[in-house]
Structures are given as structure tokens and as C-alpha cells.
Short mmCIF file of C-alpha atoms in Angstrom, two decimals:
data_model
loop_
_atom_site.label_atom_id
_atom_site.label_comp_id
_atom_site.label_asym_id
_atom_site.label_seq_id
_atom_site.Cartn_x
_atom_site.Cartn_y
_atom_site.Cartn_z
CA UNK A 1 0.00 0.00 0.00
CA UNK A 2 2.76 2.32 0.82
CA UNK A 3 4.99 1.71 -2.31
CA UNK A 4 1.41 2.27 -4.22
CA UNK A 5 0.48 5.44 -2.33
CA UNK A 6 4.27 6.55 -2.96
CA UNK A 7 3.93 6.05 -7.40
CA UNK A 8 0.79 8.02 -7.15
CA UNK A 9 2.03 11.22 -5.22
CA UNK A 10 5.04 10.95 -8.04
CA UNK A 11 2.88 10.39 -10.84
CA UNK A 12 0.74 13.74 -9.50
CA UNK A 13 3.61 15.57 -8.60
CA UNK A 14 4.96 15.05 -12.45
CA UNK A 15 1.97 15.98 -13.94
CA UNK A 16 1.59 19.50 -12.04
CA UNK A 17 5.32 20.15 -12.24
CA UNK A 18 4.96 19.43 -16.47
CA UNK A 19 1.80 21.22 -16.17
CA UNK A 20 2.82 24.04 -14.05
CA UNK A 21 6.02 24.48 -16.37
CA UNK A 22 3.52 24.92 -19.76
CA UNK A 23 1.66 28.05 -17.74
CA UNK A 24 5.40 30.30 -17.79
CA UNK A 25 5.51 33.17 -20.65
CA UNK A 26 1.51 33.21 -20.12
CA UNK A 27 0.19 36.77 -19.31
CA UNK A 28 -2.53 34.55 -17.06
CA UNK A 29 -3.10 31.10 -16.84
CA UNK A 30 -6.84 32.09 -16.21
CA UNK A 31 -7.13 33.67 -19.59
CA UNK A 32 -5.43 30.80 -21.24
CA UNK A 33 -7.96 28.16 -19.25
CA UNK A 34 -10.92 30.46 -20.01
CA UNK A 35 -10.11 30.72 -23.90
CA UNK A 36 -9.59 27.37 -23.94
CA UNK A 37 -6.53 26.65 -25.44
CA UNK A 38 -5.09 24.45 -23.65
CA UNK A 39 -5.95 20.43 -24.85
CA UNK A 40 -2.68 20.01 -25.58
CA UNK A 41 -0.56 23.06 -25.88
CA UNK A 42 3.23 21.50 -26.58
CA UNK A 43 3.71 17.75 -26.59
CA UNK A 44 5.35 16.38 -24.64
CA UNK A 45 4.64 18.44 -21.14
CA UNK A 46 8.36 18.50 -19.64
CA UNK A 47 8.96 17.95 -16.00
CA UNK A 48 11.43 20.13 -14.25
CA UNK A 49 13.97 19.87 -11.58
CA UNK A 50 10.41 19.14 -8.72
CA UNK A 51 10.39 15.90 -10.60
CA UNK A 52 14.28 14.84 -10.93
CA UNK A 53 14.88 15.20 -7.29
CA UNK A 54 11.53 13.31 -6.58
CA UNK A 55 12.61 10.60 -8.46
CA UNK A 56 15.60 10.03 -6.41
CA UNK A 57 13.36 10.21 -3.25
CA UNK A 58 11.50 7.33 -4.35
CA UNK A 59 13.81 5.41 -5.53
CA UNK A 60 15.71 5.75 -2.59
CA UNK A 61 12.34 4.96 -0.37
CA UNK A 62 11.65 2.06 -2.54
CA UNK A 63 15.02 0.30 -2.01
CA UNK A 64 16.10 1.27 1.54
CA UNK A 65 12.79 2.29 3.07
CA UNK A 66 14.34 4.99 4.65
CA UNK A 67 16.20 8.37 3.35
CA UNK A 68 20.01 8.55 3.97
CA UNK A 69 20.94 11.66 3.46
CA UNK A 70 24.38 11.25 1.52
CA UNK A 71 22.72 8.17 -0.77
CA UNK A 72 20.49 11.07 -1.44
CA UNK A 73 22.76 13.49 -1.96
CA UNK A 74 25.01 11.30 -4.45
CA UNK A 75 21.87 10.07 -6.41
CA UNK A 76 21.00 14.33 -6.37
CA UNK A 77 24.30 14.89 -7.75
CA UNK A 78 24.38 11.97 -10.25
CA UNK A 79 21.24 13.14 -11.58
CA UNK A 80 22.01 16.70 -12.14
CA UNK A 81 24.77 16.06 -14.60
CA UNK A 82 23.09 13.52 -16.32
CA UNK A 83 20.65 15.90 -17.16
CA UNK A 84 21.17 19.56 -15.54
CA UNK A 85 18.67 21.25 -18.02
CA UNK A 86 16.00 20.64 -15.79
CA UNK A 87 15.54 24.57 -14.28
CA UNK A 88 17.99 23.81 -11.61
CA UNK A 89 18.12 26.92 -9.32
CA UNK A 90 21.35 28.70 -9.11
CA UNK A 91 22.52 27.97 -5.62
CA UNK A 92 21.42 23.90 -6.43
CA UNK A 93 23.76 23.97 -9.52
CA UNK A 94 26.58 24.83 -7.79
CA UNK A 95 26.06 22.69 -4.99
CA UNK A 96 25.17 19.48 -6.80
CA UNK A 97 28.12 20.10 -9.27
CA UNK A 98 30.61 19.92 -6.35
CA UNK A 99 29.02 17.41 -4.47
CA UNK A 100 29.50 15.31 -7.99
CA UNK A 101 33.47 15.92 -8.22
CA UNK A 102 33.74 14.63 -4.82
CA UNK A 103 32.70 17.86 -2.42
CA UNK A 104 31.01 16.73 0.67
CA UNK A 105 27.24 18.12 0.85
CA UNK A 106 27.74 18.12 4.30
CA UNK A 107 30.47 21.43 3.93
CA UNK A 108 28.70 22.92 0.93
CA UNK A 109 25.31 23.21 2.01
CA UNK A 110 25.56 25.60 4.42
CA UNK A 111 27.76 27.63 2.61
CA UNK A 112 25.28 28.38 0.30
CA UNK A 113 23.03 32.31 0.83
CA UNK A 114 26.21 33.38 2.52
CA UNK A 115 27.06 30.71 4.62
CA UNK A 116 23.37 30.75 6.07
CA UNK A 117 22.07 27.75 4.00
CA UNK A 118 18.81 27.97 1.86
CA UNK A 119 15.73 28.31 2.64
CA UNK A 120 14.13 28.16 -1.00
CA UNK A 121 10.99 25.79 -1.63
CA UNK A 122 13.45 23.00 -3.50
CA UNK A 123 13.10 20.79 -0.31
CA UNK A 124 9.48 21.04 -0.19
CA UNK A 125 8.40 20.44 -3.50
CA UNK A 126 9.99 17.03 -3.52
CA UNK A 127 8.57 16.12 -0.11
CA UNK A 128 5.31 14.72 -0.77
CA UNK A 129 6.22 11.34 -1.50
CA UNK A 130 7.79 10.78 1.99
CA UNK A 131 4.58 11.35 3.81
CA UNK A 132 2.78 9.40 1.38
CA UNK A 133 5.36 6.84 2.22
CA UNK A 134 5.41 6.73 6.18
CA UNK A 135 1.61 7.88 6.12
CA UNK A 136 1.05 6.38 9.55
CA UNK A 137 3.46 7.91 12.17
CA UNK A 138 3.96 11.03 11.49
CA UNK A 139 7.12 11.64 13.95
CA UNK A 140 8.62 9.09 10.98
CA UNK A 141 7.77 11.94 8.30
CA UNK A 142 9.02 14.56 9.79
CA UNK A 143 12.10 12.50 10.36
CA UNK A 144 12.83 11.35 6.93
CA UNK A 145 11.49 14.80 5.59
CA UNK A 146 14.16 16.38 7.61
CA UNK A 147 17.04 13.71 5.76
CA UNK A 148 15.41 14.90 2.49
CA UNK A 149 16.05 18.41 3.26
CA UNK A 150 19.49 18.02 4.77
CA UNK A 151 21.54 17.56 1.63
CA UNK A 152 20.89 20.36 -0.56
CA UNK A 153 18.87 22.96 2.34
CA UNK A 154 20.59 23.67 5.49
CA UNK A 155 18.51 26.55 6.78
CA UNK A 156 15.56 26.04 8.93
CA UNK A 157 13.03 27.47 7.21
CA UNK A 158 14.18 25.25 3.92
CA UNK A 159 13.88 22.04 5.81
CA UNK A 160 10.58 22.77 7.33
CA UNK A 161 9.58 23.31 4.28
CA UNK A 162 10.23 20.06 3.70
CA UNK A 163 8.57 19.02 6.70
CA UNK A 164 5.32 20.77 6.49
CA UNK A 165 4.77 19.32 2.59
CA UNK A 166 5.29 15.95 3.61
CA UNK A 167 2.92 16.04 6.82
CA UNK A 168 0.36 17.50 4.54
CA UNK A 169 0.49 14.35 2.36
CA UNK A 170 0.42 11.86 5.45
CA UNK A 171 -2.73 13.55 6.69
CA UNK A 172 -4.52 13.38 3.42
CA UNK A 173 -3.48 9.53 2.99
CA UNK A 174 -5.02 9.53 6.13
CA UNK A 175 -8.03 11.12 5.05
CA UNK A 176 -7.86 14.20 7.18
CA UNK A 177 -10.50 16.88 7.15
CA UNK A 178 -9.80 19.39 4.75
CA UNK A 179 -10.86 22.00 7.75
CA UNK A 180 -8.48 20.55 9.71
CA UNK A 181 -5.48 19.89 7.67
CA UNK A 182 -3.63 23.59 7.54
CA UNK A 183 -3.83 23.93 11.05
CA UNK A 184 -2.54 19.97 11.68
CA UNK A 185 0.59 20.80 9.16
CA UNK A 186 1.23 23.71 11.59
CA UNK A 187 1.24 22.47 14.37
CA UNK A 188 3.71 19.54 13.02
CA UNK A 189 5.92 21.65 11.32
CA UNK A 190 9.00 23.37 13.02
CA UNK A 191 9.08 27.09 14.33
CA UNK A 192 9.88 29.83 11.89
CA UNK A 193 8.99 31.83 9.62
CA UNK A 194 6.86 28.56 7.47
CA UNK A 195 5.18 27.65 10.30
CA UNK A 196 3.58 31.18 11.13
CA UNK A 197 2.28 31.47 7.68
CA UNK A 198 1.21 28.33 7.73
CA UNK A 199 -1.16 29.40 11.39
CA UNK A 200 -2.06 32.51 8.93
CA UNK A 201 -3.17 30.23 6.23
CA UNK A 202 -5.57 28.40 8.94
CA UNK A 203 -7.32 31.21 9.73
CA UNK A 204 -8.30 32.05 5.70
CA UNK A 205 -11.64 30.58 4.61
CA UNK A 206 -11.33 28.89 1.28
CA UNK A 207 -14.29 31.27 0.29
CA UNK A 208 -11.24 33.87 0.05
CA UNK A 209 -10.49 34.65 -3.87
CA UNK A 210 -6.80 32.87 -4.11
CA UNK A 211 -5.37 35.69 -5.95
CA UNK A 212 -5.84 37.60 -2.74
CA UNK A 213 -4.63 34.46 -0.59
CA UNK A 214 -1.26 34.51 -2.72
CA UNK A 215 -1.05 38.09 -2.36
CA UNK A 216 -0.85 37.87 1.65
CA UNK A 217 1.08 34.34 2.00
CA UNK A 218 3.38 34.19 -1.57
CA UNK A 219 2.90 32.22 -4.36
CA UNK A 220 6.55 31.40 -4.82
CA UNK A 221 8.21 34.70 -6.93
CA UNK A 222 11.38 34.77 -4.17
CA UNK A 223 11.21 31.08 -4.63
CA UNK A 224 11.08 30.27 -0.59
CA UNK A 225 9.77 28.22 1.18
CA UNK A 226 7.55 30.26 3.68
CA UNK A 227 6.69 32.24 0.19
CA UNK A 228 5.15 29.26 -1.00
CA UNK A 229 4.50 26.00 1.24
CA UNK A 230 1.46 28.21 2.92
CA UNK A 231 -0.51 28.98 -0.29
CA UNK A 232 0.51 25.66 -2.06
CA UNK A 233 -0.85 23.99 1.69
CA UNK A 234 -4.08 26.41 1.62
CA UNK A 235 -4.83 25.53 -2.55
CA UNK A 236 -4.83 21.62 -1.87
CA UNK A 237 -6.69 21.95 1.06
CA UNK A 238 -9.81 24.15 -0.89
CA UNK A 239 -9.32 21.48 -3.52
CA UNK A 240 -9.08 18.00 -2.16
CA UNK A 241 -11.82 16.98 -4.58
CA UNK A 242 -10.82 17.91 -7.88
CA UNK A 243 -7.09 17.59 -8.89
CA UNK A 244 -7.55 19.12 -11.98
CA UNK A 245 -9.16 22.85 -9.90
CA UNK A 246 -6.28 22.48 -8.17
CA UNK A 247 -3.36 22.53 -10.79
CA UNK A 248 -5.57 25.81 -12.23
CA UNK A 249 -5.53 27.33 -9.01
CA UNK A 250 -2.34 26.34 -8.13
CA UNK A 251 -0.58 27.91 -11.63
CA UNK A 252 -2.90 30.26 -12.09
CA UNK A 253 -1.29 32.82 -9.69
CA UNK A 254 1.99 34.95 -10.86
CA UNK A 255 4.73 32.60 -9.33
CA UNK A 256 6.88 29.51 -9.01
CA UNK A 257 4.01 27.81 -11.66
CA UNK A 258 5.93 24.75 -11.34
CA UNK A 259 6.53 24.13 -8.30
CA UNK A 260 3.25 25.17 -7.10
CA UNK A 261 1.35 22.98 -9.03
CA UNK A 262 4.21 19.88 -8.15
CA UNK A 263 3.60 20.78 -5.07
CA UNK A 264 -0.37 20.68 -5.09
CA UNK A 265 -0.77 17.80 -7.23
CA UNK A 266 1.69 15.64 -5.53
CA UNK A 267 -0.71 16.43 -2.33
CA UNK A 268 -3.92 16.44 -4.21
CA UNK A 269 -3.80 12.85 -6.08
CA UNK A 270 -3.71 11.63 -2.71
CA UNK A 271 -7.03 12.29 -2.15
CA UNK A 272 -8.73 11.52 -5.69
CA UNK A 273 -6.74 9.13 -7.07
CA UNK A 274 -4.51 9.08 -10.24
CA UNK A 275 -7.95 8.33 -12.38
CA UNK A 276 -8.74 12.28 -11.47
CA UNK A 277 -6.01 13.12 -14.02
CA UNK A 278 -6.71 14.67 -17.08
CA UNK A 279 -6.66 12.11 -19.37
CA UNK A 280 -4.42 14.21 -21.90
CA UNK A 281 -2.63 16.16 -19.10
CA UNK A 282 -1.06 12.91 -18.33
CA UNK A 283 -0.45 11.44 -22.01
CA UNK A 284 1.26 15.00 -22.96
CA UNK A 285 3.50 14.70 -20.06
CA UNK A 286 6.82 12.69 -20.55
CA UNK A 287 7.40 9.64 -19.33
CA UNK A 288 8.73 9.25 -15.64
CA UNK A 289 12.31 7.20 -15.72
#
């Protein structure tokens, strides 16, 4: 059940990262749903860097069962120059391509930002599958998310990013009540500056018009993870029934498009099920390795 639940939150992370990735150099993803363009706008749909560090998650769940952090950071590396065309951020590049010539992650990471580590969203938005994985204890997520994080994030905030993604998906394997589910990621995830948006994002009802709701929490543009964990958190929960609102929600706003809607639809799917995929969305995207 676990190693099933796990392929699904890939498979919908994929799909929104491809998906979210088609929406950039759009004046509004809104217009472009509402003049109904996009069936299949370019095939195929191309996942980014959300999906290439996923991958090693899983694979690395499906073999060990648990995340090591410098198996992880070696299949990261591997990865990366295999195939670094993938939007790798900056800071990532560098770090990966040193940790490949033999550079310990362990030194490196926290040098990044100035030697005060980073705290963008890259941790979270390859998180999902973990608490999909260890749905049922939820001291194991936080755990593992916390491995996940430690290779490439070594700033709080990054790694609760982490954190706070992948107790989101354990609760909604779990079948959590959307009305509950912000304010349980909250009160699981670790103190900073993710967590208090995260209490802020409780207290929003999803009646709230998410352009305004990105406006007040982020929706990604300085590509951290309090800027977009909260929103991406707030979007799945309003959406738990239909993945497809949610990926149009989720890339609709001006923002990390891609890693919003990897973000949401890795959570999403595990509430409706892969058969709440697009039929097309998923046969445009490219296949997963």
C-alpha cells in the first residue's frame, strides 16, 4: 500500500510540475484556461527539476525504506549532470556540481546564501512522497522529511519546508478533514517563519479569492519556502476533490508555476486518485524514468 500510495504522489507531482512548467511566458493562466486553449498546448509536457529530485526520493524509499541523506545526496548529484537542463536553481547547480566531483554536501550546504544555508521551496516540492510513504506515524515523516532536506537545504526554514509538505500528504493519505489539515501541518511543522504562515493560512476561509490568498502568503516569486509551502498547503486543502481545480488554481497565480502545481498535485492525487487526471494532461507529459 505504501509503495502504491508513494507512485501516485510521483505520478501527481509530475503531472503539475509538467503542467505548471507549460503556464510560464503566459500573461494569465486564467485567460489561457478560459479561452480554452489548452488540450494540448506542446507535446510532450516537460517535468522540471520538482520531478528529478523526486525521483531520487523514491527510488531511494523504494530500495532502503528509509532516506540517507548522503545516498540522497550522491543520487542528487548523479542526476544533475546527467541531465542539468531541468531549471535547476542557481545555488542547487553549484552545490550538486561539487558534491559530484567529490565535495562533501555536508560542507557545501551551508555555505550556500552566505554561509546561512537555503531556505528556498526545492526541499518542499519534492517532499510529498515521503509522507505518502510513512503515512502512519507522522514523527517518521518529519524524520525522513528532515534527511530529504538536509543535503541540498541547510537553513531552517528550507527544511521545514520540507517538513510541512510531507505532513500535509500523510494527513490526506489519512483522510484528514480538509478544515483541519492547515492547522494539523502547523502544528507539526518546526518554528519559523513557514510555520507562522502556515497558522495565517488556517485562519483564511477557502471562500477567500486565491489571488488575494497569494497576495498575503506568496505564491513562490522569491522562490522560498515560507513564500510558498502556505498557499501551495491552503490551494490543496480548498481542492481535495478535484485535482484538476487544483493545478488551475495552483498555476494560475503569478509565481513559481511549477513548483506550485508539483507541489499541489503531488498532495492532491492523494485524495482523488490518479484516475482524477486529465486524461491528456497525463499522455502529454513525458514519461517518468
Amino acid at each position: 500500500m505504501a509503495t502504491l500510495e508513494l507512485r501516485r504522489c510521483l505520478i501527481g507531482l509530475s503531472v503539475g510540475d509538467a503542467f505548471g512548467e507549460t503556464m510560464f511566458g503566459e500573461p494569465s493562466a486564467s485567460a489561457h484556461r478560459i479561452a480554452n486553449r489548452l488540450i494540448v498546448p506542446r507535446r510532450p509536457w516537460r517535468w522540471t527539476d520538482d520531478t528529478a529530485m523526486a525521483v531520487s526520493i523514491v527510488e531511494l524509499l523504494e530500495r532502503d525504506g528509509a532516506i540517507d541523506p548522503d545516498a540522497l545526496a550522491e543520487r542528487f548529484a548523479q542526476r544533475y549532470l546527467a541531465d542539468p537542463h531541468r531549471g535547476y536553481g542557481q545555488g542547487a547547480a553549484l552545490l550538486l556540481t561539487r558534491v559530484a566531483h567529490g565535495a562533501s554536501w555536508r560542507v557545501e550546504a551551508p555555505r550556500l546564501f552566505d554561509n546561512r544555508g537555503s531556505y528556498g521551496n526545492g526541499a518542499a516540492m519534492r517532499a510529498a512522497p515521503i509522507g505518502a510513504y510513512f503515512a502512519g506515524d507522522l514523527e517518521r515523516v518529519g524524520r525522513e522529511a528532515l534527511n530529504s532536506a538536509a543535503p541540498t537545504h541547510a537553513h531552517p526554514d528550507g527544511a521545514a519546508g520540507a517538513v510541512a509538505i510531507a505532513v500535509a500528504a500523510a494527513l490526506i493519505a489519512n483522510r484528514c478533514d480538509r478544515d483541519a489539515l492547515i492547522g494539523e501541518v502547523a502544528r507539526h511543522t518546526p518554528p519559523g517563519q513557514v510555520r507562522t504562515r502556515l497558522e495565517r493560512a488556517a485562519q483564511i476561509g477557502f471562500a477567500t479569492d486565491p489571488g488575494a490568498v497569494g497576495a498575503e502568503l506568496g505564491t513562490g516569486l522569491d522562490v522560498a519556502a515560507h513564500d510558498t509551502v502556505p498557499f501551495c498547503v491552503w490551494v490543496a486543502a480548498r481542492h481535495l476533490d478535484s485535482y484538476e481545480e487544483a493545478l488551475w488554481v495552483a498555476a494560475g497565480q503569478h509565481g513559481d508555476r511549477d513548483t506550485n502545481a508539483a507541489i499541489v498535485g503531488s498532495l492532491v492525487v492523494l485524495a482523488t486518485g490518479e484516475a482524477a487526471i486529465p486524461v491528456l494532461w497525463r499522455a502529454a507529459v513525458e514519461p517518468l524514468p
